[in-house]
Short mmCIF file of C-alpha atoms and ligand atoms in Angstrom, two decimals:
data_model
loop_
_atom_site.label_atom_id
_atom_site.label_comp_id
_atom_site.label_asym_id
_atom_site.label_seq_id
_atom_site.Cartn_x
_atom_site.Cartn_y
_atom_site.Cartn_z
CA UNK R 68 0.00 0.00 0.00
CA UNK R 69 3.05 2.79 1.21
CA UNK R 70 4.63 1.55 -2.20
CA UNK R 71 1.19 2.40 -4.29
CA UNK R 72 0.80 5.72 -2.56
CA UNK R 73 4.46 6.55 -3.26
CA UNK R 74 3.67 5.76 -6.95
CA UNK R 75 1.18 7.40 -7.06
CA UNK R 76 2.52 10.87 -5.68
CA UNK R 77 5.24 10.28 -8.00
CA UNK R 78 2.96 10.16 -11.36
CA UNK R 79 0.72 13.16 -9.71
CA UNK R 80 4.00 14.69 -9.46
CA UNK R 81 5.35 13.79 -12.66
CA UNK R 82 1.95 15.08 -14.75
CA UNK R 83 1.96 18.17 -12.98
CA UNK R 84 5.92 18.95 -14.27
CA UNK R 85 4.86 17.82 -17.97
CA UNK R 86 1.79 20.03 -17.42
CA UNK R 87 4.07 22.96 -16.24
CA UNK R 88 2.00 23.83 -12.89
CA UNK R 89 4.91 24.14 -10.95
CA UNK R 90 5.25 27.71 -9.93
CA UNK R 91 8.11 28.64 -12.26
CA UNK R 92 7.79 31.09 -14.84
CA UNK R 93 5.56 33.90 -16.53
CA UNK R 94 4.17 36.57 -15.05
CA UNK R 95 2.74 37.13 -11.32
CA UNK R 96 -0.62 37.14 -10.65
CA UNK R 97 -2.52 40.45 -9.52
CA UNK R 98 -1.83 41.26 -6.22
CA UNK R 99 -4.73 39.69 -3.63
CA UNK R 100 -7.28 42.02 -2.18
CA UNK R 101 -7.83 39.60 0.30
CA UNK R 102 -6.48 40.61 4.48
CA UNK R 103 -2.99 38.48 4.74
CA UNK R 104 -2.78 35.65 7.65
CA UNK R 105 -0.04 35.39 9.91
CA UNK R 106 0.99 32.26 8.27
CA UNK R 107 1.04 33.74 4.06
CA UNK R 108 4.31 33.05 2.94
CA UNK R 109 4.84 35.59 0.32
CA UNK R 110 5.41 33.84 -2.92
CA UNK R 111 4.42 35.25 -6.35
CA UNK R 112 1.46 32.99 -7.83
CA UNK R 113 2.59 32.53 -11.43
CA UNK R 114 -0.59 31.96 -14.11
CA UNK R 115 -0.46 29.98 -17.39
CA UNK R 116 -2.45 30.66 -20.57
CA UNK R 117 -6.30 30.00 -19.65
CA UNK R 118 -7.32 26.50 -19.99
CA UNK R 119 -10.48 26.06 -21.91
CA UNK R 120 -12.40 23.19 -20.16
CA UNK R 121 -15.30 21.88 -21.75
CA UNK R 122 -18.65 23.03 -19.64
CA UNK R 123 -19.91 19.20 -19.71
CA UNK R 124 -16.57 17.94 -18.41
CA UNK R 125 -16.27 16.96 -14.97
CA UNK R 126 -12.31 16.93 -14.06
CA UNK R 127 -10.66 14.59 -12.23
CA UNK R 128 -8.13 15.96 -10.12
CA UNK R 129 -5.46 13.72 -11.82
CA UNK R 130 -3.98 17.27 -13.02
CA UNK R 131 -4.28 20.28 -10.20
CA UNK R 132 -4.42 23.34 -12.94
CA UNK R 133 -3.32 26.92 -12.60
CA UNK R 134 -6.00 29.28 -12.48
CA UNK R 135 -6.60 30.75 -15.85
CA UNK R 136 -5.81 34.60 -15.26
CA UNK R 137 -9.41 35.27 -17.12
CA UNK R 138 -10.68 33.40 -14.01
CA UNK R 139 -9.53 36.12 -11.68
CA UNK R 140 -10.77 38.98 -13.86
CA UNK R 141 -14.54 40.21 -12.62
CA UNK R 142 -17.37 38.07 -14.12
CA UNK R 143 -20.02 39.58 -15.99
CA UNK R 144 -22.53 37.52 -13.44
CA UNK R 145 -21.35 38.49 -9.61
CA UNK R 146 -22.63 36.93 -6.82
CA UNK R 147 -22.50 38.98 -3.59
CA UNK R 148 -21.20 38.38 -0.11
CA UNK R 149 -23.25 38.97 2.91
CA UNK R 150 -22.71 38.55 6.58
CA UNK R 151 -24.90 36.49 8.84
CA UNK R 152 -25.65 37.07 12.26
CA UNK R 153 -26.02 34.29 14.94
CA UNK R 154 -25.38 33.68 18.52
CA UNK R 155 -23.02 30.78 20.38
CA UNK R 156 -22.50 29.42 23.40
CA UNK R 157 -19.73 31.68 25.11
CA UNK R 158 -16.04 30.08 24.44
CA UNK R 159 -15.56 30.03 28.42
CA UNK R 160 -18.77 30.46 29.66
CA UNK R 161 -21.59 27.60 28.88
CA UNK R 162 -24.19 30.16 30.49
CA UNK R 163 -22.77 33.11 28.18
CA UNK R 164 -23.28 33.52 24.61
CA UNK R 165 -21.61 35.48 22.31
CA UNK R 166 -22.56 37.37 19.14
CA UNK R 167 -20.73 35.85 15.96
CA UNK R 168 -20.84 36.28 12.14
CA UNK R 169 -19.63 34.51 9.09
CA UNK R 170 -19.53 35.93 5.47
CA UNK R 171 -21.88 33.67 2.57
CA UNK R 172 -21.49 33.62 -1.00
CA UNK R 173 -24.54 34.04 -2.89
CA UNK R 174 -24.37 33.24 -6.09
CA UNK R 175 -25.46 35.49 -8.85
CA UNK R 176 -29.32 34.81 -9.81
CA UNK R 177 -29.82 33.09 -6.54
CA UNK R 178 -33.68 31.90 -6.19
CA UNK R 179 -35.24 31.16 -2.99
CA UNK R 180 -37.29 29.05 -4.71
CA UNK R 181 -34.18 26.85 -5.79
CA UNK R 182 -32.18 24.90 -3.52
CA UNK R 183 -28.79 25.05 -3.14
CA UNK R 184 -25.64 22.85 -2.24
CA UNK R 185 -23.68 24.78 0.74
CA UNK R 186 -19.96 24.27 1.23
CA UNK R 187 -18.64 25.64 4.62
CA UNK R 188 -15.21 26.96 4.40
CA UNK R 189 -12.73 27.96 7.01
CA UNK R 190 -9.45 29.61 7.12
CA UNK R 191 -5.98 28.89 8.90
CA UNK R 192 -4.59 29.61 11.96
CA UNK R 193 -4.61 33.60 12.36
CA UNK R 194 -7.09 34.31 9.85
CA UNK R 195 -11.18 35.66 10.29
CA UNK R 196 -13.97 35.91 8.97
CA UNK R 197 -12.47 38.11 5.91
CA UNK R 198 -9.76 35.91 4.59
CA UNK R 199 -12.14 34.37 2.13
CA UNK R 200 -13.79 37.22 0.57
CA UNK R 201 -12.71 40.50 2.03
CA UNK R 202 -16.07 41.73 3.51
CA UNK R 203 -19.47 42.50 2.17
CA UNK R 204 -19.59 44.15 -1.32
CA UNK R 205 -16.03 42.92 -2.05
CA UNK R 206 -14.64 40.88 -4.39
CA UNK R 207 -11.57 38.56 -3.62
CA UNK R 208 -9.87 36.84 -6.27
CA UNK R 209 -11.48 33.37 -4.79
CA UNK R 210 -14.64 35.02 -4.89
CA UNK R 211 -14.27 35.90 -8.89
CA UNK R 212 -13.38 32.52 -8.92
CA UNK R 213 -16.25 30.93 -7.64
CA UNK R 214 -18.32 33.60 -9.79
CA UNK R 215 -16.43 32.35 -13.01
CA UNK R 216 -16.62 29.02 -12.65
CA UNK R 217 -20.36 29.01 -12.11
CA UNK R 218 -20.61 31.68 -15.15
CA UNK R 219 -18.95 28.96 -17.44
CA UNK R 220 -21.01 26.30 -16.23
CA UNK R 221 -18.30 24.06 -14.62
CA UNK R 222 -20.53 24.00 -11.67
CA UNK R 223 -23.83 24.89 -10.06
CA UNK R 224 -24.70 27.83 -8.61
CA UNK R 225 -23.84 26.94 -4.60
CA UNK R 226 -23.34 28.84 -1.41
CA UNK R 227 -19.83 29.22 0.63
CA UNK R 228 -20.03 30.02 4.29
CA UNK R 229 -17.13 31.10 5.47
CA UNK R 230 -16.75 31.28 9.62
CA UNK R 231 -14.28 31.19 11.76
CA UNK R 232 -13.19 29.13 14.73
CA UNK R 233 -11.58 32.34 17.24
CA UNK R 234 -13.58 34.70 19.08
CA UNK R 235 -14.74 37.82 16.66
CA UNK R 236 -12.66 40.11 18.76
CA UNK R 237 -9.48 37.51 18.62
CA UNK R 238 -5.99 38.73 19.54
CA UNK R 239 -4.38 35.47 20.26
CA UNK R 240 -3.14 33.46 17.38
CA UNK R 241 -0.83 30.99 18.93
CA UNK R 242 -1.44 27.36 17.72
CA UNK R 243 -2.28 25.91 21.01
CA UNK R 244 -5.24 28.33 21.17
CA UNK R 245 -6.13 27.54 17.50
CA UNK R 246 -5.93 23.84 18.31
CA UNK R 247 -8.15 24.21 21.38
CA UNK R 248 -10.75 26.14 19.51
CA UNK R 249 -11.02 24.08 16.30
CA UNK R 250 -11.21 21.03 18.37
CA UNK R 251 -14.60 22.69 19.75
CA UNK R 252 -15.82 24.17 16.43
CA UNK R 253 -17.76 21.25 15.38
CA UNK R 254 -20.54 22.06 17.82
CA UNK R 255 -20.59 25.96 16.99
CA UNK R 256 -20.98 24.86 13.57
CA UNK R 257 -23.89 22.27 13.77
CA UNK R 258 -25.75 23.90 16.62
CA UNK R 259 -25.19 27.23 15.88
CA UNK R 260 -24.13 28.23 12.36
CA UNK R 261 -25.67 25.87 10.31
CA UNK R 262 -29.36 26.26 11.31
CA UNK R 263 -29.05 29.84 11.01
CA UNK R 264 -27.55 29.85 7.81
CA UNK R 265 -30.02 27.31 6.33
CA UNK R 266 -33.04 28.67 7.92
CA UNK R 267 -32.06 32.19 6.16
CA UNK R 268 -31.12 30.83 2.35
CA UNK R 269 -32.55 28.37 0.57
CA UNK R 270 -30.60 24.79 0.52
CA UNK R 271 -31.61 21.20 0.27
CA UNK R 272 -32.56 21.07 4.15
CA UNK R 273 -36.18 20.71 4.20
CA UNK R 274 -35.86 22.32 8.05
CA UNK R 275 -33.03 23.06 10.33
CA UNK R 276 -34.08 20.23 12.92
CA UNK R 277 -31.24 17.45 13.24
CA UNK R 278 -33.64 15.21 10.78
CA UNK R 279 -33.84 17.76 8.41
CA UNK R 280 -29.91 18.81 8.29
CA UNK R 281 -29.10 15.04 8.08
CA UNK R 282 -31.56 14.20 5.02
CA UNK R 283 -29.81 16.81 3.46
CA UNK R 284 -26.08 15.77 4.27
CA UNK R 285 -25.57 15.13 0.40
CA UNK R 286 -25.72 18.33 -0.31
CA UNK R 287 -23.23 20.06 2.53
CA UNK R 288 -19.86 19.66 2.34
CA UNK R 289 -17.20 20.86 5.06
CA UNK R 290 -13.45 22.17 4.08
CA UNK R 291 -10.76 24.36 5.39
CA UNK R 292 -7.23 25.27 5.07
CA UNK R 293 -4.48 24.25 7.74
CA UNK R 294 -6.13 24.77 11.21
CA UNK R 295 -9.59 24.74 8.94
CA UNK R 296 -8.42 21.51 7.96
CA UNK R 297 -7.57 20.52 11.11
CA UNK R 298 -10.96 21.27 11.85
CA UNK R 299 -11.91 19.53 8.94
CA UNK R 300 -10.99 16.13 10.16
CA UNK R 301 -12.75 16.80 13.53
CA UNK R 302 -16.26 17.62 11.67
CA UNK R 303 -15.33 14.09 9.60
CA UNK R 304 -15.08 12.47 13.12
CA UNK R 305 -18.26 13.97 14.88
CA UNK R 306 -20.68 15.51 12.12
CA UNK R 307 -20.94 12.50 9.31
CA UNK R 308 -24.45 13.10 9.74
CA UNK R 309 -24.46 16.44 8.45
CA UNK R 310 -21.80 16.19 5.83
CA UNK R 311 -20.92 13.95 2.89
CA UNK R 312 -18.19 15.98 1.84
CA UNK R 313 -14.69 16.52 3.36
CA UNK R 314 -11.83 19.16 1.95
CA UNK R 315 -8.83 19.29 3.94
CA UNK R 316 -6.81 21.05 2.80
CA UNK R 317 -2.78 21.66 4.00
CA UNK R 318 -3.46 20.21 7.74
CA UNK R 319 -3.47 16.73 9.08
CA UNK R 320 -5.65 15.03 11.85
CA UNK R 321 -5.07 16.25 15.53
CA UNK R 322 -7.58 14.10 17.26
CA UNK R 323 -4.89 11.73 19.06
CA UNK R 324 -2.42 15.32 19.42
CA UNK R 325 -1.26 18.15 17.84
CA UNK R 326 0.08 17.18 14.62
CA UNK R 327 -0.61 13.48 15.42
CA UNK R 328 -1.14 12.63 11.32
CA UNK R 329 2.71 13.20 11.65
CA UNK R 330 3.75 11.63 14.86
CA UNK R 331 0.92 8.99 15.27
CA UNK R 332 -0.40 8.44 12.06
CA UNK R 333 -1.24 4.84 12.36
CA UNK R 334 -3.39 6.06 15.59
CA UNK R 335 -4.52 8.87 13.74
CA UNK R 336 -6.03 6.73 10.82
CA UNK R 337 -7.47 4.10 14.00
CA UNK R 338 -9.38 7.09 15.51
CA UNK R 339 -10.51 8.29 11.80
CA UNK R 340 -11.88 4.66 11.05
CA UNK R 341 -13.27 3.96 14.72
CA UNK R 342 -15.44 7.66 14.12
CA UNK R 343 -17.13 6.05 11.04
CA UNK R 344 -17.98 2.99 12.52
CA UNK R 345 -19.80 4.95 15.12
CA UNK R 346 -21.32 6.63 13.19
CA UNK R 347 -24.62 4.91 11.24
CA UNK R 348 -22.55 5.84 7.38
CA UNK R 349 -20.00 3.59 5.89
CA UNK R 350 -17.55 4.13 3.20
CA UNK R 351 -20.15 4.48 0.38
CA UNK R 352 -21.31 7.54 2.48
CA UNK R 353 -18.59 10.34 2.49
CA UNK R 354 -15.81 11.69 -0.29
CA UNK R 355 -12.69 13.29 1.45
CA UNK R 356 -10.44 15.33 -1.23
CA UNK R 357 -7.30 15.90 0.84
CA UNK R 358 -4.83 18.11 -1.38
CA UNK R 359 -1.48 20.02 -0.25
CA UNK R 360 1.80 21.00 -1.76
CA UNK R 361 4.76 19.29 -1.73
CA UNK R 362 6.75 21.62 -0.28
CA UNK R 363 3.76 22.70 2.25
CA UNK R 364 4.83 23.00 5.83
CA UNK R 365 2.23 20.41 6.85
CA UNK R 366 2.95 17.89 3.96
CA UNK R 367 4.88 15.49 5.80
CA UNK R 368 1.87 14.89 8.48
CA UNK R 369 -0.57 14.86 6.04
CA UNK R 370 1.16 12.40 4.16
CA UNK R 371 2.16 10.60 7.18
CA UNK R 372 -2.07 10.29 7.86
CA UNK R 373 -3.02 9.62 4.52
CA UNK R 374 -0.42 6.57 4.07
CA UNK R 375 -1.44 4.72 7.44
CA UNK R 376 -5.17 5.39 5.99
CA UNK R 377 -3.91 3.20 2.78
CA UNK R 378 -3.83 0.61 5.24
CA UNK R 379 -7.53 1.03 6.86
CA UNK R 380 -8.77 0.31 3.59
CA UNK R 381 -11.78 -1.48 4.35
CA UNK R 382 -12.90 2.01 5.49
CA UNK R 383 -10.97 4.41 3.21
CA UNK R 384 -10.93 3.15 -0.44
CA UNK R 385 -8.14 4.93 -2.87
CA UNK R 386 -9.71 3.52 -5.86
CA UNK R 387 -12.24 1.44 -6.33
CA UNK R 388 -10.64 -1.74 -5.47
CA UNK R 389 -12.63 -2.55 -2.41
CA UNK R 390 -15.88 -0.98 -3.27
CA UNK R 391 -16.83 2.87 -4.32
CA UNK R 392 -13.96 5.12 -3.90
CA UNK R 393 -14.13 7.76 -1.09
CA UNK R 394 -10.79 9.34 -1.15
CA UNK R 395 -8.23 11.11 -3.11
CA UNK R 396 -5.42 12.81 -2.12
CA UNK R 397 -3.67 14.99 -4.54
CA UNK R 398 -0.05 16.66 -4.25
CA UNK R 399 1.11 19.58 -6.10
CA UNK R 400 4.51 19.99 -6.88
CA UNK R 401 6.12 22.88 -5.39
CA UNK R 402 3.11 24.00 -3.77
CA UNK R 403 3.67 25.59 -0.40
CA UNK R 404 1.50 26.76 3.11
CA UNK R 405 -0.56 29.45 1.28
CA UNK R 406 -3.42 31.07 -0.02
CA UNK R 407 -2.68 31.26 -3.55
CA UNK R 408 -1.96 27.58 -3.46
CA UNK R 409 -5.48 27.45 -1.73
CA UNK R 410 -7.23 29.70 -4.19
CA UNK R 411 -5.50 27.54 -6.78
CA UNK R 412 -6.61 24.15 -5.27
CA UNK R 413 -10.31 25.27 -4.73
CA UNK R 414 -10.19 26.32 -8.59
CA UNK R 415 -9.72 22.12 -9.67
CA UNK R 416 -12.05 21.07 -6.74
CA UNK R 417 -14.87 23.08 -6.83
CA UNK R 418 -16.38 21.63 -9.85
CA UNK R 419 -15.72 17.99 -8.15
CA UNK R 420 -17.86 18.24 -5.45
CA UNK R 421 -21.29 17.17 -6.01
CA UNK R 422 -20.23 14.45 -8.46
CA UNK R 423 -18.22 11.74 -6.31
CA UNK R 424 -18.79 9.35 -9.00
CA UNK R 425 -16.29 10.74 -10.90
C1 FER O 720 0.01 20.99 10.68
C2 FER O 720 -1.35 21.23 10.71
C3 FER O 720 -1.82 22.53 10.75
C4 FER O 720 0.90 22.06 10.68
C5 FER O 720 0.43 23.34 10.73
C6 FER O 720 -0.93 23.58 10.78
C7 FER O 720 3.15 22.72 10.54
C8 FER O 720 -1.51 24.91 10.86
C9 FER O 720 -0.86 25.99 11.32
C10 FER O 720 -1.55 27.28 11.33
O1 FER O 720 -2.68 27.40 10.80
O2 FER O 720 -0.98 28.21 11.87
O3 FER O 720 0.48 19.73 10.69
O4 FER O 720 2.22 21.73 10.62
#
């Protein structure tokens, strides 16, 4: 299994030189509107001629693409951002709670009549609310991503909640913090966030009850970026009910310790596999698309993970060998611990999502 996961980072690797994604050449991308986290390193994105994709093709991830630079250019059909409002139970205080707010995408022609898939996104450790999409009214280079995508029908119309784990007023942004509070964010999320959001906008929940949030788990998926994929796992491990679909993106599993994908990976991947059989789903039930850089700072434990998961695989199924497949991990080359390579990795997965069967 460690030998078919090594080949298989090496032919990832090898398509993505032929395909010249590594960050290399040409010219640098505009510069990003979007508030820079503590942990941006600051490398100039580099963009290749746009890539013409078919609207009826579905990709495959076998090839993470640069961002064609039309696809951060303004699309003629905008969707906005707005902020929603909603209360939690105070971070210290049970008896307390405490006024919060995340930013949603709504896409352009959004219908309340139609429903819509919802993908809840969070950032890494020192971002906020804003490190998606600026604020309301603005438009961050992943939002005129999201906008042209749609626009060129490579996928649905969708929403993108985009919360954060700290405090709104947060001034600490040390990692033991982080890992405290995204190892508590699941509950925020499903008791809190979710029913407001989906009592407010129109999605495949028929009601915000627990029945009516887990009849609709097809159509939710959960992803972040290093803490929020930290996070990520978690929500995997306590909210299958909820979600089908998993993005982690540049952060391993921290449910044995902090960076346990790393140090206890074979653990790690127990815990991962004990949470599913737990839970009433099985491995026809979920997707996880795990992506991260080679030279990302938290490669090596999320490799670490994803290998011992190889060897869980009558849970986790690279491939279909032992039934439908329900996870892919994908490695760019050269790709380090930041948001461009984020923005970038969103761009291939987005239109992914809601079509597992591919
Ligand atoms: C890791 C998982 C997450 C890691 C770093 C992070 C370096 C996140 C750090 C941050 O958001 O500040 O394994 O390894």
């Amino acid at each position: 299994m460690k030998k078919k996961i090594a080949l298989f980072l090496a032919a990832m690797m090898s398509v993505c030189l032929l395909a010249a994604c590594g960050n290399t050449d040409t010219a640098s991308a505009p510069a990003s509107s979007q508030p820079q986290s503590t942990e941006e390193e600051t490398e100039p994105q580099t963009q290749e001629e746009a890539v013409t994709v078919p609207a009826d093709s579905i990709p495959t991830l076998d090839e993470i693409r640069e961002v064609p630079a039309a696809y951060l250019q303004e699309s003629d059909q905008p969707g906005t951002i707005e902020r929603v409002d909603y209360q939690t139970a105070s971070y210290t205080d049970p008896d307390e709670t405490q006024d919060k707010y995340a930013y949603i995408y709504i896409p352009y022609g959004y219908d309340e009549t139609q429903q819509y898939d919802v993908l809840y996104l969070l950032h890494g450790g020192g971002g906020s609310v804003e490190t998606c999409f600026g604020g309301e009214g603005q438009s961050s280079e992943l939002k005129r991503i999201l906008d042209n995508l749609i626009a060129n029908g490579e996928m649905e119309p969708l929403l993108v909640v985009t919360p954060t784990f700290y405090p709104m007023d947060n001034t600490d942004n040390s990692v033991s913090t982080a890992g405290e509070l995204v190892a508590r964010f699941p509950d925020e999320l499903v008791n809190d966030l979710i029913p407001t959001v989906e009592s407010q906008y129109s999605t495949y929940a028929e009601n915000t009850d627990p029945q009516g949030l887990t009849a609709s788990r097809d159509h939710r998926a959960f992803g972040g970026f290093s803490m929020g994929s930290v996070t990520t796992w978690y929500v995997f491990m306590e909210n299958l009910d909820y979600f089908h679909t998993f993005i982690p993106i540049s952060g391993d599993c921290w449910a044995i310790t902090t960076q346990g994908g790393g140090s206890r990976p074979e653990e790690t991947a127990e815990a991962l596999e004990q949470a599913l059989g737990d839970s009433s789903y099985g491995p026809e039930d979920f997707f996880i698309y795990a992506i991260t850089g080679s030279e990302d700072i938290a490669y090596p434990m999320m490799s670490s993970q994803i290998e011992a998961m190889q060897d869980l695989p009558d849970s986790f199924h690279f491939g279909t060998e032992n039934g439908v497949e329900n996870i892919r991990f994908a490695v760019l080359d050269g790709g380090v611990h930041n948001y461009n390579y984020v923005r970038q990795y969103l761009y291939n997965l987005m239109p992914l999502l809601w079509h597992p069967e591919t």
